[in-house]
PDB file of C-alpha atoms in Angstrom:
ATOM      1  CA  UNK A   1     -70.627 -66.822  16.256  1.00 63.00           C
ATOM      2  CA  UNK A   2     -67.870 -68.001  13.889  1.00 76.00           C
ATOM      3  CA  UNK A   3     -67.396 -65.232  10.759  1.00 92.00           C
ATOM      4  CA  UNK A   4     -66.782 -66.108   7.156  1.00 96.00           C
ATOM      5  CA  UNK A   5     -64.253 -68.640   6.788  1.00 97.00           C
ATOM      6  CA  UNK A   6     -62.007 -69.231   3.413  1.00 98.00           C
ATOM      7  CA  UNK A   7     -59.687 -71.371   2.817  1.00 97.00           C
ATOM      8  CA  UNK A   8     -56.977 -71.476   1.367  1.00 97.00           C
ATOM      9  CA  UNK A   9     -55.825 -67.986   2.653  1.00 96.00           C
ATOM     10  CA  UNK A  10     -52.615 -68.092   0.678  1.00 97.00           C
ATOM     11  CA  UNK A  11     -51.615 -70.369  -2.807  1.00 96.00           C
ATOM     12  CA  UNK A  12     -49.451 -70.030  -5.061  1.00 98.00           C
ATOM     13  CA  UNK A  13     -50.607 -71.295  -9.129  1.00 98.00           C
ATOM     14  CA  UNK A  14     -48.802 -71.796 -12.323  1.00 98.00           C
ATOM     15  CA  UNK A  15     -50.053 -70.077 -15.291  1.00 98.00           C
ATOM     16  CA  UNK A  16     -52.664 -72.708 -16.873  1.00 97.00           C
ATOM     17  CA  UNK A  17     -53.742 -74.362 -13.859  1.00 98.00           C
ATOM     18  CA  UNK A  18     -56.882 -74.463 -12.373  1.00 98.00           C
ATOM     19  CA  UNK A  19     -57.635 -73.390  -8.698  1.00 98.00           C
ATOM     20  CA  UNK A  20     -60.534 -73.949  -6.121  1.00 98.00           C
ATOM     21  CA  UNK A  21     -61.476 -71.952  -3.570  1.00 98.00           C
ATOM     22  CA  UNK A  22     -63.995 -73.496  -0.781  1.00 98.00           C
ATOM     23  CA  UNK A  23     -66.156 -70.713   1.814  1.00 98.00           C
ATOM     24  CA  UNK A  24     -68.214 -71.651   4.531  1.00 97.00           C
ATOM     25  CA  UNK A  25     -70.639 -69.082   5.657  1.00 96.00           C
ATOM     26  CA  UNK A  26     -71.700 -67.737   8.826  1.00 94.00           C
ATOM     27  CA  UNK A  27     -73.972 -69.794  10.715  1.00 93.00           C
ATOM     28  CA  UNK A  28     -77.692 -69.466   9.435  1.00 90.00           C
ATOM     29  CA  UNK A  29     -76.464 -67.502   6.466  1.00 90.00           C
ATOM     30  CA  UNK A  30     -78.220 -68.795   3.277  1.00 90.00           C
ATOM     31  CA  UNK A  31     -76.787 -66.375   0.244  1.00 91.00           C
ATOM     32  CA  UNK A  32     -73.192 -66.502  -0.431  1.00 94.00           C
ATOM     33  CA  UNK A  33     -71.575 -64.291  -2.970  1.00 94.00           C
ATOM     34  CA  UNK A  34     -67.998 -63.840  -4.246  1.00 97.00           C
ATOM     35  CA  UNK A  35     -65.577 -60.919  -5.531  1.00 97.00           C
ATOM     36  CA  UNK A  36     -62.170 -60.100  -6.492  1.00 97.00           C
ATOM     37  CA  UNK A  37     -60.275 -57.230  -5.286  1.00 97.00           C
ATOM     38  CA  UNK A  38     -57.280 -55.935  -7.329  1.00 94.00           C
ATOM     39  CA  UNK A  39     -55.255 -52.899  -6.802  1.00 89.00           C
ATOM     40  CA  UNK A  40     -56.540 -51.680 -10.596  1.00 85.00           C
ATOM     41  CA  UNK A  41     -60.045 -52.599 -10.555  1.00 87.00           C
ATOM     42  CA  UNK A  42     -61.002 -52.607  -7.086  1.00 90.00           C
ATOM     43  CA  UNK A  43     -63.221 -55.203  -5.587  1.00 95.00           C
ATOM     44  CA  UNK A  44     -65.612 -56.932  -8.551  1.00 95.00           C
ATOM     45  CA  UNK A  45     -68.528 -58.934  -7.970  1.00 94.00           C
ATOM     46  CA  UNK A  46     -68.238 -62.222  -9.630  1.00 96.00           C
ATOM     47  CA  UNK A  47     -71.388 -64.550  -8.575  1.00 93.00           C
ATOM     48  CA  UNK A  48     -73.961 -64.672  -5.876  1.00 92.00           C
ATOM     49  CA  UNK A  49     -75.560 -67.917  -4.630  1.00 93.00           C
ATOM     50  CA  UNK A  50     -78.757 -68.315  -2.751  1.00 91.00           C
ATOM     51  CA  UNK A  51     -80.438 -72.237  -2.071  1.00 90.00           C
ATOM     52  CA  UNK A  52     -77.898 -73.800  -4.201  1.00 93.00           C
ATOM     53  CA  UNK A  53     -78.789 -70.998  -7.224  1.00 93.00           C
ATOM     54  CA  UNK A  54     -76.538 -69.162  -8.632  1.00 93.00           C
ATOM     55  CA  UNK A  55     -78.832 -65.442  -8.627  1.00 89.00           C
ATOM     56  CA  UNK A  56     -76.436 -63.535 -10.196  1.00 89.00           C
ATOM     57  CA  UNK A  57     -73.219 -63.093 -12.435  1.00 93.00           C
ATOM     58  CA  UNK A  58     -70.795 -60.599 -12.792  1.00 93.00           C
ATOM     59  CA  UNK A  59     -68.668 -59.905 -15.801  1.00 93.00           C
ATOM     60  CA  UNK A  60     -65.809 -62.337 -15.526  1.00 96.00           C
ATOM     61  CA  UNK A  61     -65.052 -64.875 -18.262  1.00 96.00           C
ATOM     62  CA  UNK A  62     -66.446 -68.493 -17.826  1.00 96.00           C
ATOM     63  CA  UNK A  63     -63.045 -69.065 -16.305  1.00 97.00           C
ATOM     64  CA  UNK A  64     -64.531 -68.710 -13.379  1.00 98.00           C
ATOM     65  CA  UNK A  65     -67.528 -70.487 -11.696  1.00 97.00           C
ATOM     66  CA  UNK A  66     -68.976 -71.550  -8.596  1.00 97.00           C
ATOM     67  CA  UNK A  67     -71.120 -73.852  -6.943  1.00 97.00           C
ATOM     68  CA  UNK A  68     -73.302 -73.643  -3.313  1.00 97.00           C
ATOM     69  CA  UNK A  69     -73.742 -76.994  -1.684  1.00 97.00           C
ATOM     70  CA  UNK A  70     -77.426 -78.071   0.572  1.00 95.00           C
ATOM     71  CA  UNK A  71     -75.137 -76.969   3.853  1.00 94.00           C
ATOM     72  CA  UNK A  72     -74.604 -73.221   2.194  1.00 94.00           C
ATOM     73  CA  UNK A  73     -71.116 -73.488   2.032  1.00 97.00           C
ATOM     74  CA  UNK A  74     -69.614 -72.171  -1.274  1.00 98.00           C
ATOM     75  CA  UNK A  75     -66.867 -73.420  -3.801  1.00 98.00           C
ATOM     76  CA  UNK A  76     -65.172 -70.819  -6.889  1.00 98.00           C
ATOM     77  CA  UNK A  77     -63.156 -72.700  -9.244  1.00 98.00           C
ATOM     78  CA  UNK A  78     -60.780 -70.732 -12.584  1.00 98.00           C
ATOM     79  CA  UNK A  79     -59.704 -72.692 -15.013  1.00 96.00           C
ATOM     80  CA  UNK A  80     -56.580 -72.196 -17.299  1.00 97.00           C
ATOM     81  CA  UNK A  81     -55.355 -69.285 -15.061  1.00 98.00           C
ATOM     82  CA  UNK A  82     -53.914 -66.134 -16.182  1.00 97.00           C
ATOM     83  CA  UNK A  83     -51.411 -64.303 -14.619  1.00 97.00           C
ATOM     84  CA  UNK A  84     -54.113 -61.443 -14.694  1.00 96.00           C
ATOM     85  CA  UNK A  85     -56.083 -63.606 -11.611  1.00 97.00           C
ATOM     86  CA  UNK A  86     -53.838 -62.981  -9.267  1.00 97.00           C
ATOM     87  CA  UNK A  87     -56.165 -61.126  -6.901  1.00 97.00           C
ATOM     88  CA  UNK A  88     -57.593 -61.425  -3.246  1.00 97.00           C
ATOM     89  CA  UNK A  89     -60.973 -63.273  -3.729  1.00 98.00           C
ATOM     90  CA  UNK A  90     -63.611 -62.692  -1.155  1.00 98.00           C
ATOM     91  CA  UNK A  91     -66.668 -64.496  -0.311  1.00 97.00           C
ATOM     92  CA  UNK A  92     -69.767 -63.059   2.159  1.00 95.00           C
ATOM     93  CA  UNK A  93     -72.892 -64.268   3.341  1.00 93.00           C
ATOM     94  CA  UNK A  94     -75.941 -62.786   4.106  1.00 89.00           C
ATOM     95  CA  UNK A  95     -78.724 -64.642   5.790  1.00 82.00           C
ATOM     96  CA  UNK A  96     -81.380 -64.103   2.953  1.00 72.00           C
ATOM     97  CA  UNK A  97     -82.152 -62.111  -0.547  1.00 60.00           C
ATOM     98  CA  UNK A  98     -85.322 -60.931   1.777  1.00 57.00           C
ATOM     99  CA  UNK A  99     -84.651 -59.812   5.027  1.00 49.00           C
ATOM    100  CA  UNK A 100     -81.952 -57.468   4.015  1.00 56.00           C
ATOM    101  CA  UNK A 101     -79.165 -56.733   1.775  1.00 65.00           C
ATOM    102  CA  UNK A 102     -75.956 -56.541   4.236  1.00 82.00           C
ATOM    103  CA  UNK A 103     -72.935 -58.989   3.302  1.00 87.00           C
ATOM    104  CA  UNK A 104     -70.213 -60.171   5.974  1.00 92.00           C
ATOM    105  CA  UNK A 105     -66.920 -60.971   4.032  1.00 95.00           C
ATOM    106  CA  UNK A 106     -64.527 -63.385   5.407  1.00 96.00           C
ATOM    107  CA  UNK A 107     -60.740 -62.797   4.894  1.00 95.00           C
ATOM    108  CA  UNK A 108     -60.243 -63.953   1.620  1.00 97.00           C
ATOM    109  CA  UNK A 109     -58.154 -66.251   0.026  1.00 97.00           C
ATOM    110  CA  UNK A 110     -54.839 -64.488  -1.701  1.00 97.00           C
ATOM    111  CA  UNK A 111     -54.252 -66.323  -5.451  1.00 97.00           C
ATOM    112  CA  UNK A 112     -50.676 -65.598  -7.043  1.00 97.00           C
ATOM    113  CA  UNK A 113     -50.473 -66.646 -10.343  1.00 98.00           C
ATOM    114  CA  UNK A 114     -46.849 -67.366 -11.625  1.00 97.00           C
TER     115      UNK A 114
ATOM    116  CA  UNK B   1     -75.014 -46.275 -14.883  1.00 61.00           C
ATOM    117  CA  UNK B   2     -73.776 -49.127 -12.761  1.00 74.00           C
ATOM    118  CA  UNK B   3     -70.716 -47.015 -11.267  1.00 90.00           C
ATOM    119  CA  UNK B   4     -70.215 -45.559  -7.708  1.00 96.00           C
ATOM    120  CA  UNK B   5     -67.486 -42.574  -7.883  1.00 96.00           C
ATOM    121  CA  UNK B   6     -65.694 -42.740  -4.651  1.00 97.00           C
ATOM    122  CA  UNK B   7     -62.969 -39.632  -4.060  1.00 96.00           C
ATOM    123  CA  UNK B   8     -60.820 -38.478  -2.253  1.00 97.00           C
ATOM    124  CA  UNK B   9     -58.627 -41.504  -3.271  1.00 96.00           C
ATOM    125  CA  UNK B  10     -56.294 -40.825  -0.160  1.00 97.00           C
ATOM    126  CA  UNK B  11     -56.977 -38.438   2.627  1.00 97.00           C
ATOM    127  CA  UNK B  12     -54.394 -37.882   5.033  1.00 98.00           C
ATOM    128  CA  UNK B  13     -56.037 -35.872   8.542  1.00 98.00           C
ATOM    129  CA  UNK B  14     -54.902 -34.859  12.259  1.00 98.00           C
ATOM    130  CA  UNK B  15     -55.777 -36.871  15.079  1.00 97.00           C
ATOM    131  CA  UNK B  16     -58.750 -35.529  16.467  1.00 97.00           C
ATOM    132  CA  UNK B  17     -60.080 -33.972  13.030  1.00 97.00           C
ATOM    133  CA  UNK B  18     -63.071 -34.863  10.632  1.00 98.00           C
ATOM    134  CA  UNK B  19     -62.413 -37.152   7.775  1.00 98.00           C
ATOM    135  CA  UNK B  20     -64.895 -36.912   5.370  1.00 98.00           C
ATOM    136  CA  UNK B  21     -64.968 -39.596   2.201  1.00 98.00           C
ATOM    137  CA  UNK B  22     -67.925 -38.735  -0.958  1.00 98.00           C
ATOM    138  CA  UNK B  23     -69.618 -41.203  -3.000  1.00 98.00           C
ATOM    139  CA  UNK B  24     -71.957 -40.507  -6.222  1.00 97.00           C
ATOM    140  CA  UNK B  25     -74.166 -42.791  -7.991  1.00 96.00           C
ATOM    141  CA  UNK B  26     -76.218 -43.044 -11.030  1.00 94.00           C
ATOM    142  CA  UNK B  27     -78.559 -45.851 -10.966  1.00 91.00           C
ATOM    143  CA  UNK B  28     -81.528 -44.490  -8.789  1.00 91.00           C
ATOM    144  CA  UNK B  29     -82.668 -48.381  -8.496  1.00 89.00           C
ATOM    145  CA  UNK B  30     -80.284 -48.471  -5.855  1.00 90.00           C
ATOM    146  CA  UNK B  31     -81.733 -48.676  -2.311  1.00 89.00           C
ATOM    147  CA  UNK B  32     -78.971 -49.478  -0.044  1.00 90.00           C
ATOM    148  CA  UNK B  33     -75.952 -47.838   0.551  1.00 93.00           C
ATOM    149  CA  UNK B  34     -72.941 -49.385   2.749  1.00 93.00           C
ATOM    150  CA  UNK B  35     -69.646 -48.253   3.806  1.00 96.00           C
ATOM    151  CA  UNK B  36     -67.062 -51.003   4.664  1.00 96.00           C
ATOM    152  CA  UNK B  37     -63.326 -50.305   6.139  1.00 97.00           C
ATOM    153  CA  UNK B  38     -60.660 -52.675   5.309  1.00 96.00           C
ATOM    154  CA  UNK B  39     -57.427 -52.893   7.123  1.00 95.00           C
ATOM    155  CA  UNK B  40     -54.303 -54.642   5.213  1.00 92.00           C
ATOM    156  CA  UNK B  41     -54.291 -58.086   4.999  1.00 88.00           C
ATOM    157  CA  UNK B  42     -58.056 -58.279   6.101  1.00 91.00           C
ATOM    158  CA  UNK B  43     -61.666 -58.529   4.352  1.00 93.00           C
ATOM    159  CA  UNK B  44     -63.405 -55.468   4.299  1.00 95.00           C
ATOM    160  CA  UNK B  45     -65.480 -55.160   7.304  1.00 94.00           C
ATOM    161  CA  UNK B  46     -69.303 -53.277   7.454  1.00 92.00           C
ATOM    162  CA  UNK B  47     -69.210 -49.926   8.825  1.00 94.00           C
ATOM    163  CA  UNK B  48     -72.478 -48.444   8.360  1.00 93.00           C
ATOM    164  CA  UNK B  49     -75.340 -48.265   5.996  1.00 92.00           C
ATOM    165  CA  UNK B  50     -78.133 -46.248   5.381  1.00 92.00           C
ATOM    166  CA  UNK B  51     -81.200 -46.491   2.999  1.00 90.00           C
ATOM    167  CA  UNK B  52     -82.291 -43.441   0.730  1.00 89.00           C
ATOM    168  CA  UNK B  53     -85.608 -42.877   2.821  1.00 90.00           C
ATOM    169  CA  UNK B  54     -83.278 -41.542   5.673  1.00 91.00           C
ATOM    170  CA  UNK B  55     -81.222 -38.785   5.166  1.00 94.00           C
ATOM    171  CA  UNK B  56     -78.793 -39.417   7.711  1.00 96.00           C
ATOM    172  CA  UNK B  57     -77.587 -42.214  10.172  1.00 96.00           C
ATOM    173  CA  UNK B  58     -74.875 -42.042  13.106  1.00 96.00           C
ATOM    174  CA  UNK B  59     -73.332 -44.590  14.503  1.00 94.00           C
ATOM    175  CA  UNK B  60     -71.255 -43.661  17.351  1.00 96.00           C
ATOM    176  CA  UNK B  61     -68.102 -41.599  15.716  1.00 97.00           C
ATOM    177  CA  UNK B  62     -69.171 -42.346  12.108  1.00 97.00           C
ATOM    178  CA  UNK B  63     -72.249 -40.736  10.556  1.00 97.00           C
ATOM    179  CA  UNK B  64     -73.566 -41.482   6.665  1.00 96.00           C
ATOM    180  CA  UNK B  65     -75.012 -37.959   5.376  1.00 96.00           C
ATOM    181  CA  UNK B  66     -77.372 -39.004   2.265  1.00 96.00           C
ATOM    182  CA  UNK B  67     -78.825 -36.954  -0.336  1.00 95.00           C
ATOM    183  CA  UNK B  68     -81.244 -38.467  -2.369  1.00 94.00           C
ATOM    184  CA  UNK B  69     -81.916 -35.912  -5.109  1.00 94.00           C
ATOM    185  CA  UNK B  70     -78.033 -35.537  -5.632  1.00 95.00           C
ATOM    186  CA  UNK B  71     -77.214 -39.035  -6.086  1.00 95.00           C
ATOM    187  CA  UNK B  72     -74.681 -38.524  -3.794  1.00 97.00           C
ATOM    188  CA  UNK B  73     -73.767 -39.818  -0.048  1.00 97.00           C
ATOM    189  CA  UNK B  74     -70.662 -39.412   2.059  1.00 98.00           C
ATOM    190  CA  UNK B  75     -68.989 -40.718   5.111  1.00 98.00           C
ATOM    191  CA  UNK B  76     -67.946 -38.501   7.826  1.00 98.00           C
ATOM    192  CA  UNK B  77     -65.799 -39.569  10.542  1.00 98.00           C
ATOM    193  CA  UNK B  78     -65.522 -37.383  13.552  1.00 97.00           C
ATOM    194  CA  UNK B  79     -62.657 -37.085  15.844  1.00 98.00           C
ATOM    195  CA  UNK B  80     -60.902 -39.611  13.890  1.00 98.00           C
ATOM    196  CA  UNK B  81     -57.924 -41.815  15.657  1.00 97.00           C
ATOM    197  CA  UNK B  82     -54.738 -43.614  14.332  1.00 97.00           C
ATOM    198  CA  UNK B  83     -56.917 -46.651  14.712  1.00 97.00           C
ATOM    199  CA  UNK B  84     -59.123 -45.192  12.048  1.00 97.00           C
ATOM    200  CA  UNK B  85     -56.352 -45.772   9.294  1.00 98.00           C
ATOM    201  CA  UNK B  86     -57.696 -48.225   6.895  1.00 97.00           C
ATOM    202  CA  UNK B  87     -59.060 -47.866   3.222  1.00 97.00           C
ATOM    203  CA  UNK B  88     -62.808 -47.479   3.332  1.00 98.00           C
ATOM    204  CA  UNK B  89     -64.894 -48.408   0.247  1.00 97.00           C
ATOM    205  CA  UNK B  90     -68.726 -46.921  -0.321  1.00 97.00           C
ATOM    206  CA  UNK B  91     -70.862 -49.513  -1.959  1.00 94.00           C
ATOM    207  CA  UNK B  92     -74.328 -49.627  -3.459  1.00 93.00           C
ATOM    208  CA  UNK B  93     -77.089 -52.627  -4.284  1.00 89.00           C
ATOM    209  CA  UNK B  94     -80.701 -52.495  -5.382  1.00 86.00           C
ATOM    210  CA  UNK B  95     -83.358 -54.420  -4.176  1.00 81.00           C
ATOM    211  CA  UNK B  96     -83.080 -58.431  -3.534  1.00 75.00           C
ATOM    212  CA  UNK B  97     -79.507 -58.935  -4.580  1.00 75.00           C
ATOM    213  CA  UNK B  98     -76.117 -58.791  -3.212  1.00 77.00           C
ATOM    214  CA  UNK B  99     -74.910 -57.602  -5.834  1.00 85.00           C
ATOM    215  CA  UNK B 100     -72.663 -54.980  -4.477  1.00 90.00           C
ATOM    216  CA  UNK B 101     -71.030 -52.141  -6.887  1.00 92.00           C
ATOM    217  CA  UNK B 102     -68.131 -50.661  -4.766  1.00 95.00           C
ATOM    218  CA  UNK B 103     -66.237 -47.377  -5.200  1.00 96.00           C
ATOM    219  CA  UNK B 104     -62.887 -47.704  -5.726  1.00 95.00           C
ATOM    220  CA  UNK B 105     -61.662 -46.645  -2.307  1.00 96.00           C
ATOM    221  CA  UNK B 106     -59.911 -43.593  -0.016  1.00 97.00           C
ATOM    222  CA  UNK B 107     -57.001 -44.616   1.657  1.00 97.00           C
ATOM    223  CA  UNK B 108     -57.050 -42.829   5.282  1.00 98.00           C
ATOM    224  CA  UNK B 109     -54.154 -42.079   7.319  1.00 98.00           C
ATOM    225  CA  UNK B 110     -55.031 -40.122  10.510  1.00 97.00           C
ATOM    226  CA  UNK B 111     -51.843 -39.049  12.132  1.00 97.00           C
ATOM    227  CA  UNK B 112     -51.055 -38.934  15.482  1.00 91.00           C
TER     228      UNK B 112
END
């Protein structure tokens, strides 16, 4: 059974840009949620998605939003980035907000903002 | 009330020895209680996790100890291996979300 896949895994943005980051989630998994790990604050929950919902936010600017499409699979966009983004952003599935609360992260995708 | 204190930040043990990583929460809405290891360059990957109507879980070499009245669980990895070197992060959640508040990490380094 195929894991978490992100993509990109590696990009490189200009201050000011915006950036997209696309997550397909393990087979049969219908909640998706995202986070960003930084050396100084660690890994951060940013949203959680469940039937196309978003359930849950984290503390992050409106910068940064997502989306879940019909199929699960999971978009993250930031706007007007700040060098301050550069950070490994993970997204893991779960197969339901019911049956129990683990999460499977994929890789991540590593965001450089110059 | 939201936090998870996570220490030792690094922990450096012999080959063979017991590495033992503590966690402490606050918010007793919390009902589950992960531990994920995370090798460089890789997503953190689920260890083990326990719920706080079991006071302890083992899982082959790696055994969650959890004490409900303290607030406070811990990892404990018995005759740990090179292979073991990794950061490992405790997390908690409460009930329907995946919301996931994470300690802020031990870096192990289990020499050979």
């Amino acid at each position: 059974k195929a894991g978490v896949t992100q993509t990109p895994r590696y990009l490189i943005k200009t201050r000011g840009q915006q950036v997209t980051l696309s997550c397909s989630p393990i087979s049969g998994h219908r909640s998706v949620s995202w986070y960003q790990q930084t050396p100084g604050q660690g890994l951060q929950f940013l949203f959680e998605y469940f039937s196309e919902t978003q359930r849950n936010k984290g503390n992050f600017p409106g910068r940064f939003s997502g989306r879940q499409f019909s199929n699960s699979r999971s978009e993250m966009n930031v706007s007007t980035l700040e060098l301050g983004d550069s950070a490994l952003y993970l997204c893991a599935s779960s197969l339901d907000r019911v049956s129990g609360n683990t999460i499977y992260f994929g890789e991540g995708s590593w965001l450089t903002v110059v | 009330q939201q936090q998870v204190k996570q220490s030792p930040q690094s922990l450096i043990v012999q080959k063979g020895g017991i590495s033992i990583i503590n966690c402490a929460y606050e918010n007793t809405a919390f009902d589950y209680f992960p531990w994920y290891q995370q090798f460089p360059g890789k997503g953190p990957a689920l260890l083990i996790a326990i719920r706080p109507d079991v006071s302890e879980k083992k899982e082959g070499r790696f055994t969650i100890s959890f004490n409900k009245s303290a607030k406070q669980f811990s990892l404990h990895i018995m005759d740990s291996q090179p292979g073991d070197s990794a950061t490992y992060f405790c997390a908690a959640s409460g009930p329907g979300t995946y919301k996931y508040i994470f300690g802020t990490g031990t870096r192990l380094k289990v020499l050979a």
